[in-house]
PDB file of C-alpha atoms in Angstrom:
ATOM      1  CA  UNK A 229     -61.630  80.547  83.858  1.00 92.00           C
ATOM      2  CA  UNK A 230     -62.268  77.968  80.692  1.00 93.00           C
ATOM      3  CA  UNK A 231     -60.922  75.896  78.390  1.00 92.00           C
ATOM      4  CA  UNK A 232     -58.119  74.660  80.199  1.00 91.00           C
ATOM      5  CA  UNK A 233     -57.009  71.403  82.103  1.00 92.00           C
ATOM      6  CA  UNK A 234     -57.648  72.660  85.611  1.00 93.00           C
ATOM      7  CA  UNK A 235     -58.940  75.744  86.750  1.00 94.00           C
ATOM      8  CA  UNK A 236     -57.127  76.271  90.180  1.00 95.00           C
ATOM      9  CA  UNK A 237     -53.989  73.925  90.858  1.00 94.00           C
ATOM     10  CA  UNK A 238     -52.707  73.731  94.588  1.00 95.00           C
ATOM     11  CA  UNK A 239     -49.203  71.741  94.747  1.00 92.00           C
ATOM     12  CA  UNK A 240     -47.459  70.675  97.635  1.00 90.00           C
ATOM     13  CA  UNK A 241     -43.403  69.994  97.111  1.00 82.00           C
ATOM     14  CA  UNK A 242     -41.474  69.953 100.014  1.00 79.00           C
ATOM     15  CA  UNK A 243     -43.345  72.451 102.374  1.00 84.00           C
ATOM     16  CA  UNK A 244     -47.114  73.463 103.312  1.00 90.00           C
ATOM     17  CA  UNK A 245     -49.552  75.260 101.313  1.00 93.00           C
ATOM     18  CA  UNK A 246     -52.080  76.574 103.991  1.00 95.00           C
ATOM     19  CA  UNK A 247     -54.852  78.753 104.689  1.00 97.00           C
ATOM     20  CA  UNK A 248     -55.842  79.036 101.001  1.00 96.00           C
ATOM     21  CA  UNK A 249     -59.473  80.214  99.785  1.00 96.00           C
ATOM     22  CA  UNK A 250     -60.925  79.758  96.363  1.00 96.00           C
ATOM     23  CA  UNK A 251     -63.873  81.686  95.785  1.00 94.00           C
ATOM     24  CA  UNK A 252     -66.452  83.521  93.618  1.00 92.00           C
ATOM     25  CA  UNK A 253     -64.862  82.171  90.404  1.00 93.00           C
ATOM     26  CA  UNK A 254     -67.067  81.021  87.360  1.00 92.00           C
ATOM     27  CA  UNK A 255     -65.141  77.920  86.079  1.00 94.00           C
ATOM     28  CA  UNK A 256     -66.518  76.009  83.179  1.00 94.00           C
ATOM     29  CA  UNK A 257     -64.986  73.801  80.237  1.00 95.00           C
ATOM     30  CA  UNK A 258     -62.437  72.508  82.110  1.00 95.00           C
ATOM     31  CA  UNK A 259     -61.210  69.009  82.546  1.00 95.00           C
ATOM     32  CA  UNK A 260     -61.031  69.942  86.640  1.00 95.00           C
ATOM     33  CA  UNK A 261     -62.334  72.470  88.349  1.00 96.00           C
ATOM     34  CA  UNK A 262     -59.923  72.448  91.516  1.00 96.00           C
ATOM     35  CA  UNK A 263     -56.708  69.886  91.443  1.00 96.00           C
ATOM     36  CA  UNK A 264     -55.115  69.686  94.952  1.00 96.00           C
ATOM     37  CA  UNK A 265     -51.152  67.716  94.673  1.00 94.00           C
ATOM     38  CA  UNK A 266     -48.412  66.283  96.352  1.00 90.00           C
ATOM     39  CA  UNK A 267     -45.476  65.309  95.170  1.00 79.00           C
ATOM     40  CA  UNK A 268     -43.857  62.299  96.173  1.00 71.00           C
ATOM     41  CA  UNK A 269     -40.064  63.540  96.476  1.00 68.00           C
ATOM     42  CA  UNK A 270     -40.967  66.204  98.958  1.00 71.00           C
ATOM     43  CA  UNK A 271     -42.557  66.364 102.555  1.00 84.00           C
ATOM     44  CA  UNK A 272     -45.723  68.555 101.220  1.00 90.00           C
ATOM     45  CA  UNK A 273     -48.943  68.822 102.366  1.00 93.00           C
ATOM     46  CA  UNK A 274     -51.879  70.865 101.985  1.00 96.00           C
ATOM     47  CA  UNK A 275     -54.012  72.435 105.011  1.00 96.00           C
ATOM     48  CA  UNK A 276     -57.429  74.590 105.506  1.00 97.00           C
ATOM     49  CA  UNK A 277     -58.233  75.056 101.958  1.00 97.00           C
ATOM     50  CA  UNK A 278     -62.044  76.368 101.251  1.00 97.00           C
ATOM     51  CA  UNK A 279     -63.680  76.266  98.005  1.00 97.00           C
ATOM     52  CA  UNK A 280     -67.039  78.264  98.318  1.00 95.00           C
ATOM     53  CA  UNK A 281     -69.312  80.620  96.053  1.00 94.00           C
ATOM     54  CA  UNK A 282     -67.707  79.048  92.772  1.00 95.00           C
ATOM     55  CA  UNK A 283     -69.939  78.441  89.437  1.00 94.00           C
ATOM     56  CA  UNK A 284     -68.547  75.508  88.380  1.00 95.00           C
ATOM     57  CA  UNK A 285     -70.414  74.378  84.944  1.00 95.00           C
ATOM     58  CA  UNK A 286     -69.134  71.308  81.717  1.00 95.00           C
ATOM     59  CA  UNK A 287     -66.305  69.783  83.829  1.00 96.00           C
ATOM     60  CA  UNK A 288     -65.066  66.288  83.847  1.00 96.00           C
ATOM     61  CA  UNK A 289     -64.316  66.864  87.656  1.00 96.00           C
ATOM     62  CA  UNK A 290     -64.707  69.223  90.266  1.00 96.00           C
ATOM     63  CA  UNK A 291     -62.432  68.398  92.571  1.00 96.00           C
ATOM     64  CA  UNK A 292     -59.043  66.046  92.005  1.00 96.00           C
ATOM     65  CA  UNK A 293     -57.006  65.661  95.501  1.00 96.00           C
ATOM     66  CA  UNK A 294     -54.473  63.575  94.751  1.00 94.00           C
ATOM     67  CA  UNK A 295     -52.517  63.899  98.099  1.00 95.00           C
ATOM     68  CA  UNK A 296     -51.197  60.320  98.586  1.00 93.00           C
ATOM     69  CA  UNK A 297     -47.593  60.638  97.167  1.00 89.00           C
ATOM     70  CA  UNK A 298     -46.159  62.558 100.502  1.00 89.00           C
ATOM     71  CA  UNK A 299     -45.542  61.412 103.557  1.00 89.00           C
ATOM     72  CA  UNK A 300     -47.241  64.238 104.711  1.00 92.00           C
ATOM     73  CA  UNK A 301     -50.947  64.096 105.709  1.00 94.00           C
ATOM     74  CA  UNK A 302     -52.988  66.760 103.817  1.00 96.00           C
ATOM     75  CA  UNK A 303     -56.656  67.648 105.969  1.00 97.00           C
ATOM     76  CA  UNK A 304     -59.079  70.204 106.418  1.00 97.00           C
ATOM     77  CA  UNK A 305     -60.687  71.004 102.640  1.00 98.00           C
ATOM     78  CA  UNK A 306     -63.710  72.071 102.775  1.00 98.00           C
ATOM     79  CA  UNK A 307     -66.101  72.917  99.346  1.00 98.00           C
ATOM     80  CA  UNK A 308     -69.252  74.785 100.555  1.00 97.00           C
ATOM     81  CA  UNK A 309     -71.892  76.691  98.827  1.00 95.00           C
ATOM     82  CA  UNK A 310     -71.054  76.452  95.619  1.00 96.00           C
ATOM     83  CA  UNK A 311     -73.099  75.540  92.126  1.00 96.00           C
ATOM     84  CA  UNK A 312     -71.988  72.542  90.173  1.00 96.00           C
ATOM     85  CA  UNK A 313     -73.737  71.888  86.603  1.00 96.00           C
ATOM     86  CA  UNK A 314     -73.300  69.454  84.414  1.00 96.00           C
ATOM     87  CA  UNK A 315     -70.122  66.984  85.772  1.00 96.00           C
ATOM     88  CA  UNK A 316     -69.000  64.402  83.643  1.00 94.00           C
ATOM     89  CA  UNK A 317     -66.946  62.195  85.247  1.00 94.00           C
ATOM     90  CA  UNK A 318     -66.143  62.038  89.214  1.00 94.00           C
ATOM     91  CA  UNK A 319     -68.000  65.215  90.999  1.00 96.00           C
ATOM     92  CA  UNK A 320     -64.516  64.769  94.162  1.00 97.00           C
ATOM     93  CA  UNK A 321     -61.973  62.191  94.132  1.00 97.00           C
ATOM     94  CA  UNK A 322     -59.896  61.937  96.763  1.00 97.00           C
ATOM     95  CA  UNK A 323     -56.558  60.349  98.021  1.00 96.00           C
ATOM     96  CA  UNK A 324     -54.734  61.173 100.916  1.00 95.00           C
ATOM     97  CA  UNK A 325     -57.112  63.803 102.329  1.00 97.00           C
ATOM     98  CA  UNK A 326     -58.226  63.795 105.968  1.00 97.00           C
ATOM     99  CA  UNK A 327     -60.625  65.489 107.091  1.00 97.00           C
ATOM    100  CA  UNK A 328     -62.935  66.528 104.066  1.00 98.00           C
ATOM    101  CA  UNK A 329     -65.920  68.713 103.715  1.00 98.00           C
ATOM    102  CA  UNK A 330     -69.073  69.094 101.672  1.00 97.00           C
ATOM    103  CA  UNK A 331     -71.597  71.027 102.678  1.00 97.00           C
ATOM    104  CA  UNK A 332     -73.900  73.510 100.938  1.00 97.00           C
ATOM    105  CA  UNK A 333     -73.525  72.778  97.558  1.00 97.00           C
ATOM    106  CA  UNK A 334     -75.985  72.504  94.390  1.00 96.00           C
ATOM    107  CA  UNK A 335     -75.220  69.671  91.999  1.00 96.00           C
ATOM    108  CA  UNK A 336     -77.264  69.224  88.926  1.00 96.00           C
ATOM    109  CA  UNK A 337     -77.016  66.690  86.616  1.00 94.00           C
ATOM    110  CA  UNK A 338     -73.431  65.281  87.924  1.00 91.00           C
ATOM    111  CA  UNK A 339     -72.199  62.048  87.139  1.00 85.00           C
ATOM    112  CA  UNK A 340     -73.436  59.101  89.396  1.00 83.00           C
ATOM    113  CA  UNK A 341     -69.774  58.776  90.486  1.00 90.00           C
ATOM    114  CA  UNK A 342     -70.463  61.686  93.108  1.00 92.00           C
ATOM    115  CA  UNK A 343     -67.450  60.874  95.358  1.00 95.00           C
ATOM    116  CA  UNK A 344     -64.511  58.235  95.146  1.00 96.00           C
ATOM    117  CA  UNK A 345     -61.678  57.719  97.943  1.00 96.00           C
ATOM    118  CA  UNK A 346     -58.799  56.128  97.020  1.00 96.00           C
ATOM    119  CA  UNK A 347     -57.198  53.862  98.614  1.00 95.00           C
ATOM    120  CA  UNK A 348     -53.692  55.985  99.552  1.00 93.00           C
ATOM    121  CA  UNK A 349     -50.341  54.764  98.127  1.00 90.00           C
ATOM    122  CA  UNK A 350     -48.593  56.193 100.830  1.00 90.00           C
ATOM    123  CA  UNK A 351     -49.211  54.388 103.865  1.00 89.00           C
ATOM    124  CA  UNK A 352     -48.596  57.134 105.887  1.00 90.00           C
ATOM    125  CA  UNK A 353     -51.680  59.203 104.646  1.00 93.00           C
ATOM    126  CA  UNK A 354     -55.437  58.436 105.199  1.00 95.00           C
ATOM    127  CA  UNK A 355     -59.172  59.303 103.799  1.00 96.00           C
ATOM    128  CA  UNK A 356     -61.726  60.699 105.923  1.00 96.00           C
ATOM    129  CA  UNK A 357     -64.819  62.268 105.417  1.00 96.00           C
ATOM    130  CA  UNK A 358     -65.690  65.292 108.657  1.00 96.00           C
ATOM    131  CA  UNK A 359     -68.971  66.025 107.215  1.00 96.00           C
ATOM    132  CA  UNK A 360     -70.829  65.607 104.054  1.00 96.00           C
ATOM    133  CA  UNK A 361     -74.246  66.511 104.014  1.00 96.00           C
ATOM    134  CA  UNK A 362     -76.726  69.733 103.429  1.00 97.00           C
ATOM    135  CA  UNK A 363     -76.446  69.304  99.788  1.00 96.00           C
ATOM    136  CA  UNK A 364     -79.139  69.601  96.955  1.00 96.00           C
ATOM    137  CA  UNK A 365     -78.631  67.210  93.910  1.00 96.00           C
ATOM    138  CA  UNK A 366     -80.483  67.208  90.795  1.00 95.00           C
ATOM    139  CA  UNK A 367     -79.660  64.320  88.286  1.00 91.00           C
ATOM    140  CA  UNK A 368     -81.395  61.489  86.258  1.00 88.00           C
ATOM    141  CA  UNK A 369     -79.647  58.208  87.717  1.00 88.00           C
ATOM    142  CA  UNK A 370     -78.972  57.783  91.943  1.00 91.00           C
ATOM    143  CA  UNK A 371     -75.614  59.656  92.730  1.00 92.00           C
ATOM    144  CA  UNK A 372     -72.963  56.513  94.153  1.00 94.00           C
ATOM    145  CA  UNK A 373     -70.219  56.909  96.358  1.00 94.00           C
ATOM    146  CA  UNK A 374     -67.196  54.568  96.039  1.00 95.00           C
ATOM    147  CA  UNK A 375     -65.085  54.548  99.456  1.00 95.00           C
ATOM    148  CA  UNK A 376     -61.524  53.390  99.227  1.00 93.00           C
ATOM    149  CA  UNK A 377     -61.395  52.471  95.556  1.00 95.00           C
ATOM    150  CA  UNK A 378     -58.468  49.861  95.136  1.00 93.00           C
ATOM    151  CA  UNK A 379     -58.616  48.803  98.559  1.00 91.00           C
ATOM    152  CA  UNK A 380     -59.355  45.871 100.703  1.00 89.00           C
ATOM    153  CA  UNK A 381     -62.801  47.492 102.165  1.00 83.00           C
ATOM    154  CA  UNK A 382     -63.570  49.186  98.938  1.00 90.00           C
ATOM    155  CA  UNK A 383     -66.815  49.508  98.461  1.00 94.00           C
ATOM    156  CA  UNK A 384     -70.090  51.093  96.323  1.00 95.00           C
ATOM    157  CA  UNK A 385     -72.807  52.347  97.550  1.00 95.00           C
ATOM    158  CA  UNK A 386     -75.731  53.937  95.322  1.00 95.00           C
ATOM    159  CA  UNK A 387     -78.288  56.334  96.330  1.00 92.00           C
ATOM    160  CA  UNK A 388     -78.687  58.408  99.803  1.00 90.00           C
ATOM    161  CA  UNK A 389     -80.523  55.684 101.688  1.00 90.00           C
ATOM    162  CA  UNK A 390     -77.419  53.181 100.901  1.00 92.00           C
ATOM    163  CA  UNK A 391     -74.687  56.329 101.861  1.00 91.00           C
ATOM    164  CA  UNK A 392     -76.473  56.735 105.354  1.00 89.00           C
ATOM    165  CA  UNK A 393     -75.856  53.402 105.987  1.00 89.00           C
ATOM    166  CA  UNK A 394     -72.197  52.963 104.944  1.00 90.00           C
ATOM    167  CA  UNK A 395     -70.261  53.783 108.251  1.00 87.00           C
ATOM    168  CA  UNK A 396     -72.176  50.728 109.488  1.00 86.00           C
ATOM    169  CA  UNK A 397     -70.502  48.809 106.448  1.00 88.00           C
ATOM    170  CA  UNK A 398     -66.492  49.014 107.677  1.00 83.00           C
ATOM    171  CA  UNK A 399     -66.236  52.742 106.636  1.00 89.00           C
ATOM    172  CA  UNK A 400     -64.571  54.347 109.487  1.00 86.00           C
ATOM    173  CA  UNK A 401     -63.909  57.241 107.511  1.00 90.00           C
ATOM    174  CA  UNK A 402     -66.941  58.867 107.439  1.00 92.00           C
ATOM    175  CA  UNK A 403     -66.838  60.558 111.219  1.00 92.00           C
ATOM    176  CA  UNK A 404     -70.551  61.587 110.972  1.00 90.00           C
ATOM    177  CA  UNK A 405     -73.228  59.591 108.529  1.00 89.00           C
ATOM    178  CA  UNK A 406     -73.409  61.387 105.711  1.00 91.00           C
ATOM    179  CA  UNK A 407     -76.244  62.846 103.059  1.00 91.00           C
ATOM    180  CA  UNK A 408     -79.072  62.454 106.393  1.00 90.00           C
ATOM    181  CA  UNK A 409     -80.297  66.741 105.161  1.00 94.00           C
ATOM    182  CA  UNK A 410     -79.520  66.552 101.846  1.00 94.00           C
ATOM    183  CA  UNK A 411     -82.297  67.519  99.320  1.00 92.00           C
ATOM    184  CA  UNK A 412     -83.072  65.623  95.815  1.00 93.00           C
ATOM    185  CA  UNK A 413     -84.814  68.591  94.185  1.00 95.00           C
ATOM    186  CA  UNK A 414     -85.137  70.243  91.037  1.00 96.00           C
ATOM    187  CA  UNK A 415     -83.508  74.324  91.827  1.00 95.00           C
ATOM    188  CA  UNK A 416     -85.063  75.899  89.026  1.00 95.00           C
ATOM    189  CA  UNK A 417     -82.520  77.543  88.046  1.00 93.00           C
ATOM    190  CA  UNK A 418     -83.573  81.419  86.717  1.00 90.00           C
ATOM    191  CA  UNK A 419     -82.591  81.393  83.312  1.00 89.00           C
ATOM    192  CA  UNK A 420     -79.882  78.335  82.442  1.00 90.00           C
ATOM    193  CA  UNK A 421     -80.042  78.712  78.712  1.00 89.00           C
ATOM    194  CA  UNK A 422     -78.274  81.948  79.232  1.00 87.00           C
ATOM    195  CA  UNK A 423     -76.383  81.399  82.066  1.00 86.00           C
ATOM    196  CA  UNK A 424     -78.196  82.591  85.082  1.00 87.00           C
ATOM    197  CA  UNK A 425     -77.549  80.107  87.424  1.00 90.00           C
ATOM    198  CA  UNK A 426     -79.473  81.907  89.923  1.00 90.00           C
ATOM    199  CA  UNK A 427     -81.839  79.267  92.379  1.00 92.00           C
ATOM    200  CA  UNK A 428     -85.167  79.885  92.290  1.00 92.00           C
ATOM    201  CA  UNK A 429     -86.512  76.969  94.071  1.00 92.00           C
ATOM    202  CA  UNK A 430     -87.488  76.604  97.428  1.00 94.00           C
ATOM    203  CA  UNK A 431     -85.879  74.066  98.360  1.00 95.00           C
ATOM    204  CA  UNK A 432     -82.897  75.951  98.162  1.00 94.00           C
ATOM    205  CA  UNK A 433     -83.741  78.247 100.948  1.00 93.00           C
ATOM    206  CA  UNK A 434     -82.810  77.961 104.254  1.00 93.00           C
ATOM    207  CA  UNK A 435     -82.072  74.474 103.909  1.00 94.00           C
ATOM    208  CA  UNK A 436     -78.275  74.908 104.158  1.00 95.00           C
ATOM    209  CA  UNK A 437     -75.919  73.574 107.057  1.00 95.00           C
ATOM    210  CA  UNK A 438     -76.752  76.163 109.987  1.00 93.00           C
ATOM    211  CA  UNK A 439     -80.324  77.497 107.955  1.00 94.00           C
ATOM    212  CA  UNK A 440     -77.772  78.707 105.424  1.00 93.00           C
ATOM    213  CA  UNK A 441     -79.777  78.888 101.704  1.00 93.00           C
ATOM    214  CA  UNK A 442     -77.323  75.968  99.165  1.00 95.00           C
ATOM    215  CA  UNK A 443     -75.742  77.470  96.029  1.00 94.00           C
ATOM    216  CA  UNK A 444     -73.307  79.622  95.562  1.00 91.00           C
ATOM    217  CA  UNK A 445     -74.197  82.912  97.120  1.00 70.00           C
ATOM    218  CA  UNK A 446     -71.761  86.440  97.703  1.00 56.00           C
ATOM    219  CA  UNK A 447     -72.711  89.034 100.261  1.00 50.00           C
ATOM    220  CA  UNK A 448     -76.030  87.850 100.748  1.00 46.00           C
ATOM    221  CA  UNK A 449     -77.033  87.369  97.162  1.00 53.00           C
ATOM    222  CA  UNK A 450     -76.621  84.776  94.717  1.00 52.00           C
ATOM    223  CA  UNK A 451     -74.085  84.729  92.303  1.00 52.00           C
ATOM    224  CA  UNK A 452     -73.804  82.911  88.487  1.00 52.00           C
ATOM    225  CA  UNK A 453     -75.667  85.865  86.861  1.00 50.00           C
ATOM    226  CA  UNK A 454     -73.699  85.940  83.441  1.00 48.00           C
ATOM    227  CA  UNK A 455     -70.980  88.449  82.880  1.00 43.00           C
ATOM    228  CA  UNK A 456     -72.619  91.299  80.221  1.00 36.00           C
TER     229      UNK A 456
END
């Protein structure tokens, strides 16, 4: 899927959308990768959505959940094992999602906005983070989190060390501390220039949530060898 706004839109009117799984898609040139909605004239909400063992490559965002215009809560999204190169703008952004995941996943050469909660507009909705961690990043600058943009406890933190700390900082949000297994390593990557997105590196290997190996893998193997 490329050249196009978003690659996968899930929209929430005036019912559920649940049990949903994305997976084993190559996305690339998009503006988003995944955009998650509510609508504000309807009761919607979204529920157990998975992301995992997606190539996601030249996007301004991977994920958009903009969730907050229902009075319905929208939880349980979870991205896992899947490859993310070359992000321009916000890796996630988030409003009105509960219980979030982010686990497994490859980033190289993302933007430093990693991950942004917004503040909700609809009081009735909420951020929180279930578990974020078991990731491998590859970038220049230190990746930043910014937790409840527009709010009164908004804050920025930069860099893993400063992430670990930020439930201690009036984040009640994050449920566990976040980023404590994640990996800053390069994951040599088999052959980029041609789109192989295959990890080579070690670091890569085992080093998963559960001893699971990060990147996007299918059956065992990995996946982002180019299409013939």
């Amino acid at each position: 899927i490329s050249n196009t706004a978003a690659g996968v839109t899930l929209a929430a009117g005036g019912g559920s959308v649940t049990d949903v799984a994305v997976n084993h898609n190559r996305l690339q040139n998009l503006e988003q990768g995944i955009h998650l909605q509510s609508a504000a004239q309807g009761a919607g909400w979204l529920e157990r959505v998975d992301a995992y063992g997606n190539v996601v490559t030249d996007v301004g965002q991977v994920l958009t959940g903009d969730l907050d215009a229902s009075t319905a809560q929208s939880r349980e999204v979870r991205l896992y094992n899947n490859t993310y190169v070359d992000v321009s703008g916000i890796a996630y952004r988030i409003a009105g999602l509960a219980d979030f995941e982010n686990f497994n996943n490859l980033f190289v050469r993302a933007s430093d906005d990693f991950l942004v909660t917004v503040e909700p507009q609809n009081a009735a909705t909420q951020n929180s983070i279930a578990f974020s961690d078991n990731n491998l990043i590859w970038q220049g600058a230190a990746p930043a989190w910014t937790l409840q943009l527009g709010g009164p406890a908004g804050q920025r933190f930069i860099g893993l060390d400063h992430w670990r700390d930020a439930r201690n900082q009036g984040h009640p949000e994050l449920v566990t501390d976040p980023a404590a297994a994640t990996v800053w390593a390069d994951p040599q990557f088999a052959d980029e220039a041609n789109g192989d997105y295959r990890p080579l590196g070690t670091a890569t290997i085992g080093t998963g949530r559960n001893g699971e190996n990060i990147g996007a893998h299918f059956d065992g193997q990995d996946v982002g060898i180019p299409i013939p």
